[in-house]
Amino acid sequence: MHPITSHDLAEFIDTRWEAINAFISSGTISQSVPEHTPDADRAFKITSHNELDQIKYDKLSHHRFIARTDVSRFYHSIYTHSLPWAFHGKAVAKGERSVQSAAVYFNRVDFILRQSQDGQTIGIPVGPDASRVLAEVLAAAIDREFIARQPIDNITVLRHVDDVWIGANSYSDAEQALWKYREAIRSFELDINESKTHIYAEGFHFVEEWPTEIASRIEFAFSSPEARQPERLRAALEYAFNLAVAESDDGVLRYAIRYVDEAARHWESWPTLNAFLKRVAAHFGHAIDFVVRVIVWRQLTSADLDIETWTPILLNALRQHGRLGNDSETCWILYACFRLEIVIDAENATQILGNCGALSLVALLSAAHVRFAPDDTFDHAANLLSSETANGAYWPVFLEWLARDWRRSGEIRALAANPIILEMADGGTTIFEQGRLPPVFEGVSPDDYRNVLRAIERNVSYYDGDDDEIIVDEDGDEDDAFF
């Protein structure tokens, strides 16, 4: 998100918070009303996954049938004009479209979002707390529209962000309520995710069983006689891998890696776990952030990572994700290459320049600056920026380039055309910290690295407060690379 957009949205929400909070807190359906947490790492938190499981169990277990659905690509599909509709009512909002309207002040939000994405009206940024609040405003309006269409006296409806559960005592009641919720969603130019829409009877699972199964198998392996541990650990990890394949769910592997990390002694079986991590890196890109955390940790604490065999694995993964424009995965792999001093080849650099976004470019240029990427990367990037300004999506590249005074900075400055970005750059604001270590090493002296027993910091999950499990949401990963 552009700094100007971030500032303007934060200012709007702060100014109008009393009214916004009253709007999103007034219903009974939502289980994800953002709670302001000024002393926490993030400005808002929502109900954690563990808490949500208990709420579902308490409120839905007495129903014979449970319908489940969610909004298809929620954040990516939000129609910015629908935010004034949601808060003020569609008829009122359509009758007063002025950005300066004192009565229909959510027109300002619509304008800010469109300005941040070249006038496009589809989608809001994934990740920022401001988006979390705005998405909840729209979801709360959908809840209200549903209640206007469907009495809820004999059913129970719960929503968490864009996931919806409807408890009913007959199949027809569940089916009707699901259809009415679909209509409510469509009234705001959204649609349900058909592949995740089902009506269950006794087959509904209130909690996932696989985390307990994986944990039990790993614990069984490590509590076995020493001679049997490698065999049983391989079997436990194979179970996790095969389950991830069957369910097409990287979250299974992220959970397995986190579980091993929670009990630091488990990393003592490094040969088996090292092979497992290589397999995960090769096949499951969305788990690469956990893999990178672990291998960088291993090298810093033990200095025995087999970098020679990891090099082709990481470069092949970079080639795959760079070609597909997967920025999160690309950034994590580039970070691993930077920390492990792996040189990025020209083919990979070209793929990243041609297909990836601004943060990947910042990471690549930072690697080129210290000769871990081809020297002509700067020339290719300068050509890419020749038709851009710092008002658009490449603002992080402009900022980093000028703040760190890379070569051809004069040309890049002339293209920027954004005084805020220029002021930030001149003040030394940067995005990529070359010497940044994983969070588990913060405040630790290099002499004490070997005493850092865990590779993964706490609270790395989609929902706040999930210390023990990792949730992967198809609408986007909120984990950030080390920027």
Phi, psi and omega in degrees: 000136181295142181305323180294317177298315180301315179297312185295320178292318179297318179296318179298312183295320179297316182294322185255016189300320182302315180289319180296314182297321177296321181294312185280344183262357189279342184268176179249351186278319188288135172246019184223033177294121181297133177253126181292127182231079186297338182260005182262178179293330179242155184290331182226150171231157175232172181306130181287165181298318180297317178296320181297319179302318180292321178298314178300317181298317182292319191261344184247345191294338181276355180272145179285329182231143178228122175264142181228135177207173169207171180277132181290123177045059191307295184300319184292339188253357183297127177276117189300327177296337183286345179292315171298322177303313185298315188277320187256348187099140187297315183296317180295315183294321179290337180275347181219098187259000184295135178295332182270005184301127177283333182277314180256070189284347176288351170301330179296318178297314177306314181296315181300315182294318180294322179296331183280349183224048174053038177083357181292144184254001183250123174099148171231158183301142176266128175120306184298149179297329177301319178294324178300317179293313182296321178297323179292326175301312180294317180296322178295323177293323176298317177304314181296319179296321178298313181297326177293334182265339191218115174300142183244023182296324186249015178226165175238128181238129177234142175225139174230108187059256180244008177267134186231137174233137180233118177263133181215164182258001172216154180297321182294323177294318179295317181296317181294315180297320178297319179295320180292325177291323175300316178297319179298318178298315183292336179293346177248026175065031176239177178212163180277162175271101185300324184291341181248018181254118182212158169244124184249153169254243180288351183277001180289134178258117179286329177225155175284136182272337188295328179300317179294321180294315179297315180300317181297318181293320178293316179297320178299318180298315185281344176266000180283163173305147187306323182292335182264350186301312182301316181298314183285329176292318176301319180295319180295316180290325176295322177299314181297317182295314181295325177294319178298321178294313183296323183264356186050048188229104177297336182300331177299316182287324176299321178296315181298316180295315179299320183296318177298319182292329181300324177254094192305329182297340181296332180290354176296337177270051189299317182305315180292315182290326177298316178295320178298316180297322177297319180293319178298314181299325183285333189242337186231091185297326184287354175258005187295332180297322178289321178300314180297316178306316185289315184289326175293317176302316183298317181293322181288327183269330186237342180054034181233016178294136179280076186300327181299320179277334177286334185303306180295329178297312182291320180291324176293319177295321179296321179297317181295310185282330175294321178295324181274352181072029179276095190292319181299310180297318180299316180298318180295318180293320176298321177297317178299316179299320180297313182290328182265003178059046176263128184279132178277126182282166185297322181298315179296318179300318180295318179298318181293315180298325185274338190235341188261171182269190190296318183294323176296321179295320178300315179296318180296315180295325176295323176294319179297326181299327179254022173067029173260005175216160184306142183297330182280006177302322180296321180293317178296319179293321178298321177295321179297323182278352187298336179250017182243168171225171179282006175278343186254203188293341182270012181305325178298325180291315177302313182300309183295317182301313184283321180295326182261003173053049176290167184296152185069024181298327180300316179296319182293321178299320181295336180272340193303307176057031178217106185297331180293313179295320178296319179295318178296317180295316180294335177275000176086014178289128178230166180254318184261122177259110186299326183266008185293133176257163175305150184306329182294345180260000182297129179079006182258132177291144178306329179294341183252009181304323184297343180269358176279111192267346182238146182264336189243128179290163180285163175060037173262084183203169183289319179260143179297143172086004180273078181288334190255350180213158186246128181248125177253124182251136185293343181279355178146152181256125182273355176296142179247150171287179184279072178245000000 
